[in-house]
mmCIF file of C-alpha atoms in Angstrom:
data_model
loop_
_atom_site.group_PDB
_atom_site.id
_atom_site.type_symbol
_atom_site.label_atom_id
_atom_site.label_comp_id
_atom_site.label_asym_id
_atom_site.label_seq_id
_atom_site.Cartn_x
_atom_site.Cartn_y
_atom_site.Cartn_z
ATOM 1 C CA UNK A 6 59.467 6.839 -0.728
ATOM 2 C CA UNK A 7 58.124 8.954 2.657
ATOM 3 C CA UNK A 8 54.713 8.586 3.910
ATOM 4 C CA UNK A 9 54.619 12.271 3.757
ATOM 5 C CA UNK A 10 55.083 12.718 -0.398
ATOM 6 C CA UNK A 11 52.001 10.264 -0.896
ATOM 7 C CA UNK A 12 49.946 11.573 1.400
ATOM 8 C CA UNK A 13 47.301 14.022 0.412
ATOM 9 C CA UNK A 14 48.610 17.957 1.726
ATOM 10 C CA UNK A 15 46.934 19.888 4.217
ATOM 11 C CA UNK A 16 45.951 22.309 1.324
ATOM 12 C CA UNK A 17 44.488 19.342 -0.958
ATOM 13 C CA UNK A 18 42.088 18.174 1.379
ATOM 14 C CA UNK A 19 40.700 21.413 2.432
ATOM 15 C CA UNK A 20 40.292 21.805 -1.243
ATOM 16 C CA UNK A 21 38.696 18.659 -1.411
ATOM 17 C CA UNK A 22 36.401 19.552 1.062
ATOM 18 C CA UNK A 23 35.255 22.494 0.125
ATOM 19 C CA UNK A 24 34.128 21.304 -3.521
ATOM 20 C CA UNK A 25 32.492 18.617 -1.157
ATOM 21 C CA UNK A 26 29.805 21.086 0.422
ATOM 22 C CA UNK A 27 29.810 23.849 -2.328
ATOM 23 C CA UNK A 28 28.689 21.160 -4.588
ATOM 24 C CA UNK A 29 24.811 21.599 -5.659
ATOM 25 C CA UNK A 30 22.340 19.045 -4.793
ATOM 26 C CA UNK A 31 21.349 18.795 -7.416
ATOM 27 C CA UNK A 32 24.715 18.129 -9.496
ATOM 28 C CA UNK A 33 26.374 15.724 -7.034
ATOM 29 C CA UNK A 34 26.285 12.298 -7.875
ATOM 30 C CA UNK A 35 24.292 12.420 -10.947
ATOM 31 C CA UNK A 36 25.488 13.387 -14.584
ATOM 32 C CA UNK A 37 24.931 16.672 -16.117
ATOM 33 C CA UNK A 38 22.346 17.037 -18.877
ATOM 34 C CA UNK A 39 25.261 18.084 -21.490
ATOM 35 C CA UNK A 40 27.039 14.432 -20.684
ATOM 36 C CA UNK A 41 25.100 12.952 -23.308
ATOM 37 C CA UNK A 42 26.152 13.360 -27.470
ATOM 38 C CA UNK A 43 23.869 15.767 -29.278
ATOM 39 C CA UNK A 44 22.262 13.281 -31.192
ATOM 40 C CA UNK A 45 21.187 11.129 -28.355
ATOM 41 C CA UNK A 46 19.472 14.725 -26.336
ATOM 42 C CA UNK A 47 18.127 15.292 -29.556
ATOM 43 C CA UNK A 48 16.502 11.489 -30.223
ATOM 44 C CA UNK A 49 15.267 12.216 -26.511
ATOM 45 C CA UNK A 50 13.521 15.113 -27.429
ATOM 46 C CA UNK A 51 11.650 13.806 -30.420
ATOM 47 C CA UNK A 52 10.449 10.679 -28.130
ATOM 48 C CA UNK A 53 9.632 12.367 -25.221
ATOM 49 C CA UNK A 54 7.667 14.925 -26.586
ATOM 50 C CA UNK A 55 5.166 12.968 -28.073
ATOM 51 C CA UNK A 56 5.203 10.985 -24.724
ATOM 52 C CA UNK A 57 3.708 13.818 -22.556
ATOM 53 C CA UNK A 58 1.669 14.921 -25.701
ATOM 54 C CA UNK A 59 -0.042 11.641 -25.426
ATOM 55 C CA UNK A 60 -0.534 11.395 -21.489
ATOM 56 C CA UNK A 61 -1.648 15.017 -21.427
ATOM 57 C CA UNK A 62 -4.645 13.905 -23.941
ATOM 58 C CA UNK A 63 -5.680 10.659 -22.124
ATOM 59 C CA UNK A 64 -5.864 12.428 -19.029
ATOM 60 C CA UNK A 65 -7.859 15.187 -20.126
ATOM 61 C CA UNK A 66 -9.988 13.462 -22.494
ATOM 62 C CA UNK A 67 -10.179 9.901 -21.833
ATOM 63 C CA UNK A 68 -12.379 11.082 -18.449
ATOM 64 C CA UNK A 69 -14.424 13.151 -20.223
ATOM 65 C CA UNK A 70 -15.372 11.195 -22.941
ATOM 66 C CA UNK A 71 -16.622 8.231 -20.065
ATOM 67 C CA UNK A 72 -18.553 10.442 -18.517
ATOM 68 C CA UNK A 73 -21.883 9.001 -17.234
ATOM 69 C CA UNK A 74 -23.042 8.250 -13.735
ATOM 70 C CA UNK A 75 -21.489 5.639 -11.873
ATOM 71 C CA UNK A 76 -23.479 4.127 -8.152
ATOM 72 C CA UNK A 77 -24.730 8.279 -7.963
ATOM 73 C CA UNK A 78 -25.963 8.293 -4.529
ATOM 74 C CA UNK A 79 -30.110 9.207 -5.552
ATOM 75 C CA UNK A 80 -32.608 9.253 -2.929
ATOM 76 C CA UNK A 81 -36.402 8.201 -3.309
ATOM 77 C CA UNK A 82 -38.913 9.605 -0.783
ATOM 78 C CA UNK A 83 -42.482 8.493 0.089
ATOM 79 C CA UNK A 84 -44.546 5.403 1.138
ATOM 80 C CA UNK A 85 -42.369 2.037 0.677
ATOM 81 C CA UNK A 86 -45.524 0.597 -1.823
ATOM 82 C CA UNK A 87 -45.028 3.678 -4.463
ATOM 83 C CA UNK A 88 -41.820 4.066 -4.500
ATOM 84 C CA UNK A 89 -40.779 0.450 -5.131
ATOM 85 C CA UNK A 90 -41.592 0.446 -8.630
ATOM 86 C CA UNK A 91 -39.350 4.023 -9.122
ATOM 87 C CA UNK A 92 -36.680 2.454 -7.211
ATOM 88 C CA UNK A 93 -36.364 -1.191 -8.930
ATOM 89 C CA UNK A 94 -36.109 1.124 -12.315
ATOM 90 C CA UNK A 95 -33.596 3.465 -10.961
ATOM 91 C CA UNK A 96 -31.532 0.329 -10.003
ATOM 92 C CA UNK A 97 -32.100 -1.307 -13.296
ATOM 93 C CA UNK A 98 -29.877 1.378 -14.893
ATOM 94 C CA UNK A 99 -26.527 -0.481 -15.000
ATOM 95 C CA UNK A 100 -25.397 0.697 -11.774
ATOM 96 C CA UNK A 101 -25.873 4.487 -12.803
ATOM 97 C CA UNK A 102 -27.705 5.018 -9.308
ATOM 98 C CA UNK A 103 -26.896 3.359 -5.701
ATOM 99 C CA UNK A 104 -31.091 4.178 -4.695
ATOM 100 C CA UNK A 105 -31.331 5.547 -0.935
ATOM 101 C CA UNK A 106 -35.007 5.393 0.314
ATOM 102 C CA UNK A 107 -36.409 8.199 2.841
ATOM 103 C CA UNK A 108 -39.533 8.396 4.565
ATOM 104 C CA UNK A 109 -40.704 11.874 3.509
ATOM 105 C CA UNK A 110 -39.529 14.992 1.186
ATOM 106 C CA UNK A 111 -38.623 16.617 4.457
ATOM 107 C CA UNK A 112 -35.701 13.409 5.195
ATOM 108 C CA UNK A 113 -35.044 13.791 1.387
ATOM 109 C CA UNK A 114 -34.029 17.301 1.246
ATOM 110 C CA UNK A 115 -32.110 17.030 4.531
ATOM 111 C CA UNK A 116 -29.477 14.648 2.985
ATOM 112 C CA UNK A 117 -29.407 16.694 -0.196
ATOM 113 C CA UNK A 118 -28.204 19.694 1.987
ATOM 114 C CA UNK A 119 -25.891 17.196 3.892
ATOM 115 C CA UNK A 120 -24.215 16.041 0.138
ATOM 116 C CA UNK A 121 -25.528 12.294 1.025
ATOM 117 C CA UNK A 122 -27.690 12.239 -2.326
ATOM 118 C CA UNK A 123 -27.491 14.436 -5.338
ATOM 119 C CA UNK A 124 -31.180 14.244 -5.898
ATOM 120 C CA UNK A 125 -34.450 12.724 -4.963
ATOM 121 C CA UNK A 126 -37.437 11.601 -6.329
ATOM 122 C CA UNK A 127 -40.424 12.225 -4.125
ATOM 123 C CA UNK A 128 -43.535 9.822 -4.834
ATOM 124 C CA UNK A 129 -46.507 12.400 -4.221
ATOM 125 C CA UNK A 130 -50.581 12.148 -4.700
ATOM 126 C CA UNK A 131 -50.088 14.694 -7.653
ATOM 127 C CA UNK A 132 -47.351 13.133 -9.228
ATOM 128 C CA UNK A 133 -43.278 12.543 -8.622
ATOM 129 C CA UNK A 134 -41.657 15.113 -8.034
ATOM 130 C CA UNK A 135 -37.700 15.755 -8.873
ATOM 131 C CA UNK A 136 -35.327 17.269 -6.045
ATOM 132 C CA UNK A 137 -31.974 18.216 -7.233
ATOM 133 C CA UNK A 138 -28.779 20.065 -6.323
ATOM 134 C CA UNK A 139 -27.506 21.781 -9.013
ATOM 135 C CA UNK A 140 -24.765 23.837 -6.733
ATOM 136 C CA UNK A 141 -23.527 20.083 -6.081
ATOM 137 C CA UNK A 142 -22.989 19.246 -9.962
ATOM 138 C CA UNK A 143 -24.952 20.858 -12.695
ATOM 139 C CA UNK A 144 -24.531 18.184 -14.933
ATOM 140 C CA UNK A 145 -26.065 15.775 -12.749
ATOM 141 C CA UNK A 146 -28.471 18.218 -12.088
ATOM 142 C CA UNK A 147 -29.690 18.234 -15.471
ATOM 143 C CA UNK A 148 -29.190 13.773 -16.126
ATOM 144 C CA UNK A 149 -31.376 13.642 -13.214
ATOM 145 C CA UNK A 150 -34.260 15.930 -14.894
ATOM 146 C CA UNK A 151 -33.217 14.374 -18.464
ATOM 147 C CA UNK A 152 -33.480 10.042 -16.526
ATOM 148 C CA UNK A 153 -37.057 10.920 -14.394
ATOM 149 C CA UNK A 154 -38.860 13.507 -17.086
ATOM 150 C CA UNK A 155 -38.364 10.308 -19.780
ATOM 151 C CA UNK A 156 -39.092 8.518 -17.281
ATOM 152 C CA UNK A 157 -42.470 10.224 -16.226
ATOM 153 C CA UNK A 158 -43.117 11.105 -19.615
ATOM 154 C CA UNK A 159 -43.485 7.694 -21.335
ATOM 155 C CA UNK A 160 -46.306 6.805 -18.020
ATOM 156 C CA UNK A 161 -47.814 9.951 -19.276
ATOM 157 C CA UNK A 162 -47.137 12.192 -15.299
ATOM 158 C CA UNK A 163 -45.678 15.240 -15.611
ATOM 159 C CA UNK A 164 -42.376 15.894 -13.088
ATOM 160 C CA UNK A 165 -41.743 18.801 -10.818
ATOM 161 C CA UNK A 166 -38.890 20.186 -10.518
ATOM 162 C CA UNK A 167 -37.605 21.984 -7.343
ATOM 163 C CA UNK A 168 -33.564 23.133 -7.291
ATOM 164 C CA UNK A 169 -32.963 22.670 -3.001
ATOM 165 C CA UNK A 170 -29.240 23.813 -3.217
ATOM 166 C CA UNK A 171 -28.871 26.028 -6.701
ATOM 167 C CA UNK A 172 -25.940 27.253 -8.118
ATOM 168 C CA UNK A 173 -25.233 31.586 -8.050
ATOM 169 C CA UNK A 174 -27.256 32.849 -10.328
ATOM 170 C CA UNK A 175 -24.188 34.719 -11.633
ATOM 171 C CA UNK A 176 -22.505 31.124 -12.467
ATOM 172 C CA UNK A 177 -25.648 29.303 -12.959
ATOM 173 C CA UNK A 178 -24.002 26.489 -15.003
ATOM 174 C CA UNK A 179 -21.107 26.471 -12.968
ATOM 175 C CA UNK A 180 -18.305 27.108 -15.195
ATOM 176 C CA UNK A 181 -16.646 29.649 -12.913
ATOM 177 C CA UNK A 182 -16.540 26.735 -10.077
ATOM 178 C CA UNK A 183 -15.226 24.097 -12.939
ATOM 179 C CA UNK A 184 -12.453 26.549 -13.887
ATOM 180 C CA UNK A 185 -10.982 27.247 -10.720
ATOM 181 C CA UNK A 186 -9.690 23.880 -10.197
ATOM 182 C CA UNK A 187 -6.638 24.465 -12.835
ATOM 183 C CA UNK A 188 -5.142 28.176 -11.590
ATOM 184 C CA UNK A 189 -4.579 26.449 -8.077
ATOM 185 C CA UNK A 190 -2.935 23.723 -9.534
ATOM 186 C CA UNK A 191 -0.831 26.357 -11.755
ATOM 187 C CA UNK A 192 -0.607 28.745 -8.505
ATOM 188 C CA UNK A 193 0.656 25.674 -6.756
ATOM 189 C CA UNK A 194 2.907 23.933 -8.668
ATOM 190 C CA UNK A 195 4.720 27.359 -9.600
ATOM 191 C CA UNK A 196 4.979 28.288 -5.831
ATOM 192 C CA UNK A 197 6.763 24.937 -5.368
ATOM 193 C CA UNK A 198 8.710 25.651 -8.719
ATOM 194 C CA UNK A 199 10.579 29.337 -7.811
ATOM 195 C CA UNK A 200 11.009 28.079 -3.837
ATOM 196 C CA UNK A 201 13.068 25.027 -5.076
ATOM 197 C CA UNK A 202 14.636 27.039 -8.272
ATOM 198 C CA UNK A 203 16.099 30.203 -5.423
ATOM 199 C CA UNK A 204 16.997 27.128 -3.356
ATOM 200 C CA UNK A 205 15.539 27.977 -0.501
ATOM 201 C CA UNK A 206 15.554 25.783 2.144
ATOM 202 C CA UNK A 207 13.922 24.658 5.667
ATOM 203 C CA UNK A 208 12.081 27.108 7.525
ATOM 204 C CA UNK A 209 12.360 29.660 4.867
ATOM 205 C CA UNK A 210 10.858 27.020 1.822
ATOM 206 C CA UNK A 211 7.874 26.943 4.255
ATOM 207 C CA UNK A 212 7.613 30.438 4.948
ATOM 208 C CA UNK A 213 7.343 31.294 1.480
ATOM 209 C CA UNK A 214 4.699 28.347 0.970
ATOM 210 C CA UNK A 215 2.474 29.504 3.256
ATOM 211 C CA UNK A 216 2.891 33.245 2.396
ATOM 212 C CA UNK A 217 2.565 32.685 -1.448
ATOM 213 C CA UNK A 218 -0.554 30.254 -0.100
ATOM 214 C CA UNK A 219 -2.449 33.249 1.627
ATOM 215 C CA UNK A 220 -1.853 35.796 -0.721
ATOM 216 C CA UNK A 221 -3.724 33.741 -3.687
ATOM 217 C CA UNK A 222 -6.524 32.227 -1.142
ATOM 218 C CA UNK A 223 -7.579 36.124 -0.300
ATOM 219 C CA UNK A 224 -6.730 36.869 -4.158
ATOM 220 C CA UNK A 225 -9.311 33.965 -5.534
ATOM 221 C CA UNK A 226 -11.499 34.796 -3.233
ATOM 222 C CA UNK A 227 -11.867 38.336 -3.697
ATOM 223 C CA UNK A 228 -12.616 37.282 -7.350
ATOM 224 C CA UNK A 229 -14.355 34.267 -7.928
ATOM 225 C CA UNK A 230 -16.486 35.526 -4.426
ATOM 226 C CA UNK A 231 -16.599 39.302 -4.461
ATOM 227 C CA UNK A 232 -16.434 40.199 -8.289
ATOM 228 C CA UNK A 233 -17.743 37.155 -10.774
ATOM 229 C CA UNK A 234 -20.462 36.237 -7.472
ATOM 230 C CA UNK A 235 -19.833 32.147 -8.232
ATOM 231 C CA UNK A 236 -19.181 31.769 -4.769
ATOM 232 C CA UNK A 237 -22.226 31.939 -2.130
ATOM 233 C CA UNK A 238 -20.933 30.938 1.132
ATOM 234 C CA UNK A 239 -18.555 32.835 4.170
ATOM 235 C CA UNK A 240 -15.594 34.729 2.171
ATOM 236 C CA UNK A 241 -12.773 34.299 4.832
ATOM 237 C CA UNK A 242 -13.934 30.407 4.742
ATOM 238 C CA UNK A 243 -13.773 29.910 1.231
ATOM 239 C CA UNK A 244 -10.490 31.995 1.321
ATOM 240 C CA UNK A 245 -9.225 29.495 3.790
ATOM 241 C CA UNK A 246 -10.485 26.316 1.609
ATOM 242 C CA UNK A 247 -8.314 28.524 -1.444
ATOM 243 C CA UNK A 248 -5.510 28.745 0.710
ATOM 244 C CA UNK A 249 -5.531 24.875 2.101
ATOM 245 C CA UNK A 250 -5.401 23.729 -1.339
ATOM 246 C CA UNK A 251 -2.604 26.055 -2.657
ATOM 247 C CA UNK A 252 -0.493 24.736 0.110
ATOM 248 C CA UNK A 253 -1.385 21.153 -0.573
ATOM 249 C CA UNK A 254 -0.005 21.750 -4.391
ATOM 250 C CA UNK A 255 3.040 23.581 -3.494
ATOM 251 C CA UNK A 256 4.235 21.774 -0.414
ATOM 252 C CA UNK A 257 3.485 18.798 -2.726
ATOM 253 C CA UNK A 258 5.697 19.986 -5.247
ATOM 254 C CA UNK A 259 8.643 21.432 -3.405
ATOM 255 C CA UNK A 260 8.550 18.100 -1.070
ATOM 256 C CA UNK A 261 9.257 16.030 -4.091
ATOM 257 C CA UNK A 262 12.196 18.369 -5.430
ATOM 258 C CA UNK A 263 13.356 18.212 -1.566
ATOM 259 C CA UNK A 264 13.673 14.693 -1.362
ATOM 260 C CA UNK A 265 14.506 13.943 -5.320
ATOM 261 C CA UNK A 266 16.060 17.262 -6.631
ATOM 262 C CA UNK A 267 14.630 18.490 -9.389
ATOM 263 C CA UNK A 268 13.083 15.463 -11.023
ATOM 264 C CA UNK A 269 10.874 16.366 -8.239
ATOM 265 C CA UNK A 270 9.626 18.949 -9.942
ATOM 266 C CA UNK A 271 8.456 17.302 -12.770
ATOM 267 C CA UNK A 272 6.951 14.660 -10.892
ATOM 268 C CA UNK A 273 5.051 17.230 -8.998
ATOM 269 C CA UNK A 274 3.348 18.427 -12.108
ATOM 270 C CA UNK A 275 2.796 15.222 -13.409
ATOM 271 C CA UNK A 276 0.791 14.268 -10.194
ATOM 272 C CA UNK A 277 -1.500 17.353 -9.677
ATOM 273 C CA UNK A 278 -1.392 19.125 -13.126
ATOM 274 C CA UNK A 279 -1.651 16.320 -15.306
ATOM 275 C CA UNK A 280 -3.701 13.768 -13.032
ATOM 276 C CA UNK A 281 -5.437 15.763 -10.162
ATOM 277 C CA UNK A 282 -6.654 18.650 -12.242
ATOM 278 C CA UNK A 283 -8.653 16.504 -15.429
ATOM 279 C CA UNK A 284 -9.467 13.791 -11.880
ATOM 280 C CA UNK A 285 -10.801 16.427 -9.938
ATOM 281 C CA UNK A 286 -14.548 16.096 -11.537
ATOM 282 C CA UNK A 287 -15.059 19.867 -10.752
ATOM 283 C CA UNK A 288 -17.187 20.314 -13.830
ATOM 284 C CA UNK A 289 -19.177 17.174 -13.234
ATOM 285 C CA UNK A 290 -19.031 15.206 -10.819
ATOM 286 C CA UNK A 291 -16.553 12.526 -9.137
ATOM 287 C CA UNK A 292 -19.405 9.835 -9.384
ATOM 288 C CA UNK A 293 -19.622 10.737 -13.018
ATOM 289 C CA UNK A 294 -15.783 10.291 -14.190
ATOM 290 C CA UNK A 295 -14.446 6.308 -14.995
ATOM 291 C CA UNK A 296 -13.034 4.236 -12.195
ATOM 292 C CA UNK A 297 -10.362 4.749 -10.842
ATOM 293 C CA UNK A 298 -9.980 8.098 -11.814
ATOM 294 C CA UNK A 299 -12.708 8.912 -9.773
ATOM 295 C CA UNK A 300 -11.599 7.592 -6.757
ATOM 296 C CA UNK A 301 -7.972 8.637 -7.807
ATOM 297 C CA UNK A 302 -9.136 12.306 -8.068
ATOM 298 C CA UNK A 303 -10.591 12.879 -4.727
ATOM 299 C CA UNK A 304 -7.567 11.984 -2.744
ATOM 300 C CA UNK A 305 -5.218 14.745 -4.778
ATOM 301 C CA UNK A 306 -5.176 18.370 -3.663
ATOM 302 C CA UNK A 307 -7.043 19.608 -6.627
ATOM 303 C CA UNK A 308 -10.051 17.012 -6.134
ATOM 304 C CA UNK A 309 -10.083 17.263 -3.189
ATOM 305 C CA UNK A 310 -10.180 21.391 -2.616
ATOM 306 C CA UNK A 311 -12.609 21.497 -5.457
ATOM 307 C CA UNK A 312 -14.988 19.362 -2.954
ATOM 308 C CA UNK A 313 -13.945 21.001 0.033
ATOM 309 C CA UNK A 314 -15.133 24.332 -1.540
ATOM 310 C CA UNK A 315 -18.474 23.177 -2.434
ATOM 311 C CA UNK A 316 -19.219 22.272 0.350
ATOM 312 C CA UNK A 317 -18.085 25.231 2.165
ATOM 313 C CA UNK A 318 -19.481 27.628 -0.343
ATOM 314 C CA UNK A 319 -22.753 26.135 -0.957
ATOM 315 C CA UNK A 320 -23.702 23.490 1.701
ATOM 316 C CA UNK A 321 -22.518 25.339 4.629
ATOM 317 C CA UNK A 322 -19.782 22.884 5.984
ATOM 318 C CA UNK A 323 -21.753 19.624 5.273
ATOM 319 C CA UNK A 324 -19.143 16.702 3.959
ATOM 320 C CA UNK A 325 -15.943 18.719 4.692
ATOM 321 C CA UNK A 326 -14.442 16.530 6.934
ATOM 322 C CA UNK A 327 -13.017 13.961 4.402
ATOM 323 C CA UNK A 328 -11.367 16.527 1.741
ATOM 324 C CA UNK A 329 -10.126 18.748 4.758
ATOM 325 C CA UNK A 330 -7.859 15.978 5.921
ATOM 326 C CA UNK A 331 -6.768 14.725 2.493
ATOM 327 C CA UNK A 332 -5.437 18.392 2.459
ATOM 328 C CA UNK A 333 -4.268 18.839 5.517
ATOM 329 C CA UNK A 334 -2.175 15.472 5.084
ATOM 330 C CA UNK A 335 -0.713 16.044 1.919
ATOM 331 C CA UNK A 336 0.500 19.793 3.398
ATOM 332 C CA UNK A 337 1.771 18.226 6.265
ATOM 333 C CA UNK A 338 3.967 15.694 4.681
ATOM 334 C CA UNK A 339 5.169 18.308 1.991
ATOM 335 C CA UNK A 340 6.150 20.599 4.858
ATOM 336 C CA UNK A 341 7.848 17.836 6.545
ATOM 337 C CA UNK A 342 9.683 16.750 3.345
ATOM 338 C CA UNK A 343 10.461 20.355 2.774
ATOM 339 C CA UNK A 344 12.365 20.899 5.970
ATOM 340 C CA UNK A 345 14.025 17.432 6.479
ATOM 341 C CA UNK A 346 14.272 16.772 2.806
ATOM 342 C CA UNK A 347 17.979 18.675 2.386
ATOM 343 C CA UNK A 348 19.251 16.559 5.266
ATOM 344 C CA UNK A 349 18.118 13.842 3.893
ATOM 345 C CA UNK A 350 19.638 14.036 0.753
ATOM 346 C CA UNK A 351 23.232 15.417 2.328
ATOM 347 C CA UNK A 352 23.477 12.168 4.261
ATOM 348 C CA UNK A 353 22.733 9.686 1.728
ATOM 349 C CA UNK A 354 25.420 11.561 -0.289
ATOM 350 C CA UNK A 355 27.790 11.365 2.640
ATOM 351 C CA UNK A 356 27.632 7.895 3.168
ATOM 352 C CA UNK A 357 28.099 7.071 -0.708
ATOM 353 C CA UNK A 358 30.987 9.187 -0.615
ATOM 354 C CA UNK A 359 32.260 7.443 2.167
ATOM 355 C CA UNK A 360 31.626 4.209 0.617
ATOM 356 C CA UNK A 361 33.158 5.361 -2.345
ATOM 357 C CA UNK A 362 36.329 6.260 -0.583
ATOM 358 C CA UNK A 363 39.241 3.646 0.018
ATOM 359 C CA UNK A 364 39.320 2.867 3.648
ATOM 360 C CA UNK A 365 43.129 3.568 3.763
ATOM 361 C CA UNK A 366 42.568 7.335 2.290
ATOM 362 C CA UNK A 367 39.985 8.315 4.337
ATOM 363 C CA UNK A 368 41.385 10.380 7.197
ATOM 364 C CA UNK A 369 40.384 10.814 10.931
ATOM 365 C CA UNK A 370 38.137 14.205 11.647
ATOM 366 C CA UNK A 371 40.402 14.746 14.110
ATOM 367 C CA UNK A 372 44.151 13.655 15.283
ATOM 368 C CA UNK A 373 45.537 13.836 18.629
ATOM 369 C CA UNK A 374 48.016 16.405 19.035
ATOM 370 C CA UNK A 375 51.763 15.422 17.844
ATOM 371 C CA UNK A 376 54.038 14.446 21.058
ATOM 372 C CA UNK A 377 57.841 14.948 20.754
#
């Protein structure tokens, strides 16, 4: 037999080829849904169901129903001799309060505006008096009037209460503030969603971020700020904070499906809708959700923005620095995933090909020209 009838045509391995890069990532190397018998997609169903049933209610409820305050950053003002007793009971709480002392109401009410404390109790000659933030958290706003009035009330004083940051008096219990924390996430995670679905790619996934990004910062703004009034601080600032975070979600997102395909996607929304949102402690407080999902919470895009807005809306800037960056990091390295993600992904699929391939059938990418 010639070498030339087993050989592979000229024809064959241009046809070869060209199923080679037409292939979708997201179908090469990896078996299609409709590979497995109908019973087995069906047994999946039932289990997995009930599987994202169940981690949709622990993560939305099991936080809520630990709330309580956990080392809350509380600051007692006045002369060291008064204030110990107030102190040593505040600490005596089971860790509910981490006790900061301050010389004077004047030091007190400067770290409330700088987000240090959430409140203070100021030992005066007429009595404590209460210092809160409700624009920080509400609900703590209202433990802290609910721990000290008891407090006051069973030594027979009477407490005063004075509100140094308060919340809009359009959104005076905050629920506006609390309920913007899950249409970013939703904004976000379906920006990432229809840029990896239309397959865009590179400069043009990022593009479309950022533009999508802008477009519901300004949007959010002009209604959370501009119609319902929950909103207090600069308008193109807060826009900016609304902006950041949409980014952070749907770079996130479309990062993940860059680098994974489109299990990406669901592992997007598992990490921001299903953890960061219910983490965020938006309607309370991070201090007052259960360890770690606290901590867990403020280093996700949707804790994190929720923070970042506070802070910009109510506290003019104070404490921005921290959730800024966790932003900014996690819309860097979605970008970055975004654009180098395809790449990526077409080597690593090139070199298992190649692996996969005989080394006696592979041929050259190029030949030197026949000589007669």
């Amino acid at each position: 037999m010639s070498a030339t009838s087993t050989a592979p045509s000229a024809a064959e391995r241009t046809a070869t080829a060209t199923a080679a890069t037409t292939a979708t990532p997201d179908t090469q190397g990896a078996p299609g849904a409709h590979a497995l018998p109908p019973g087995r997609r069906m047994a999946a169903v039932i289990v997995l169901v009930p599987v994202v049933a169940a981690l949709a209610l622990w993560a939305f409820a099991w936080p809520n129903a630990r709330v309580a305050p956990r080392d809350l950053p509380l600051g007692v003002a006045g002369p060291a001799t008064a204030t110990a007793q107030i102190a040593q009971r505040l600490e005596q709480r089971d860790g509910a309060f981490e006790v900061r002392r301050y010389a004077d109401e004047a030091a007190a009410r400067d770290a409330i505006e700088e987000r240090t404390v959430y409140g203070a109790v100021v030992v005066t000659e007429a009595g404590p008096k209460l210092l809160t933030a409700s624009a920080a958290s509400p609900m703590v706003a209202q433990l802290l009037q609910q721990a000290v009035g008891e407090q006051a009330a069973r030594e027979g004083a009477r407490v005063e209460v004075t509100d140094v940051v308060a919340t809009p008096a359009e959104d005076p219990r905050g629920s506006v503030f609390g309920s913007s924390v899950l249409p970013l996430a939703l904004a976000g995670t379906a920006s990432g969603a229809v840029v990896t679905l239309l397959g865009l790619r590179g400069a043009r996934a990022a593009g479309a971020l950022a533009g999508a990004a802008v477009l519901v910062g300004l949007t959010a703004a002009a209604l959370a700020h501009t119609w319902l009034g929950a909103l207090t601080g600069d308008w193109w600032a807060e826009a900016g904070v609304l902006s950041l975070t949409t980014l952070a979600v749907g770079a996130t997102v479309t990062g993940l499906a860059s680098l994974l395909g489109r299990a990406g996607l669901g592992l997007g929304a598992l990490l921001i809708v299903f953890l960061g949102n219910p983490f965020s402690g938006a309607a309370s407080a991070p201090r007052m959700l259960p360890e770690p999902a606290g901590t867990l919470g403020q280093w996700l895009p949707p804790g994190a923005g929720a923070t970042l807005l506070r802070s910009v809306s109510f506290f003019d800037g104070a404490a921005a620095l921290s959730p800024a960056l966790v932003l900014t990091w996690w819309a860097v390295l979605g970008l970055g995933a975004v654009v180098v993600g395809p790449a990526l992904r077409q080597s690593k699929r090139h070199a298992a090909s190649e692996s996969a391939t005989p080394a006696g059938d592979r041929t050259p990418a190029s030949a030197p020209a026949p000589t007669h």
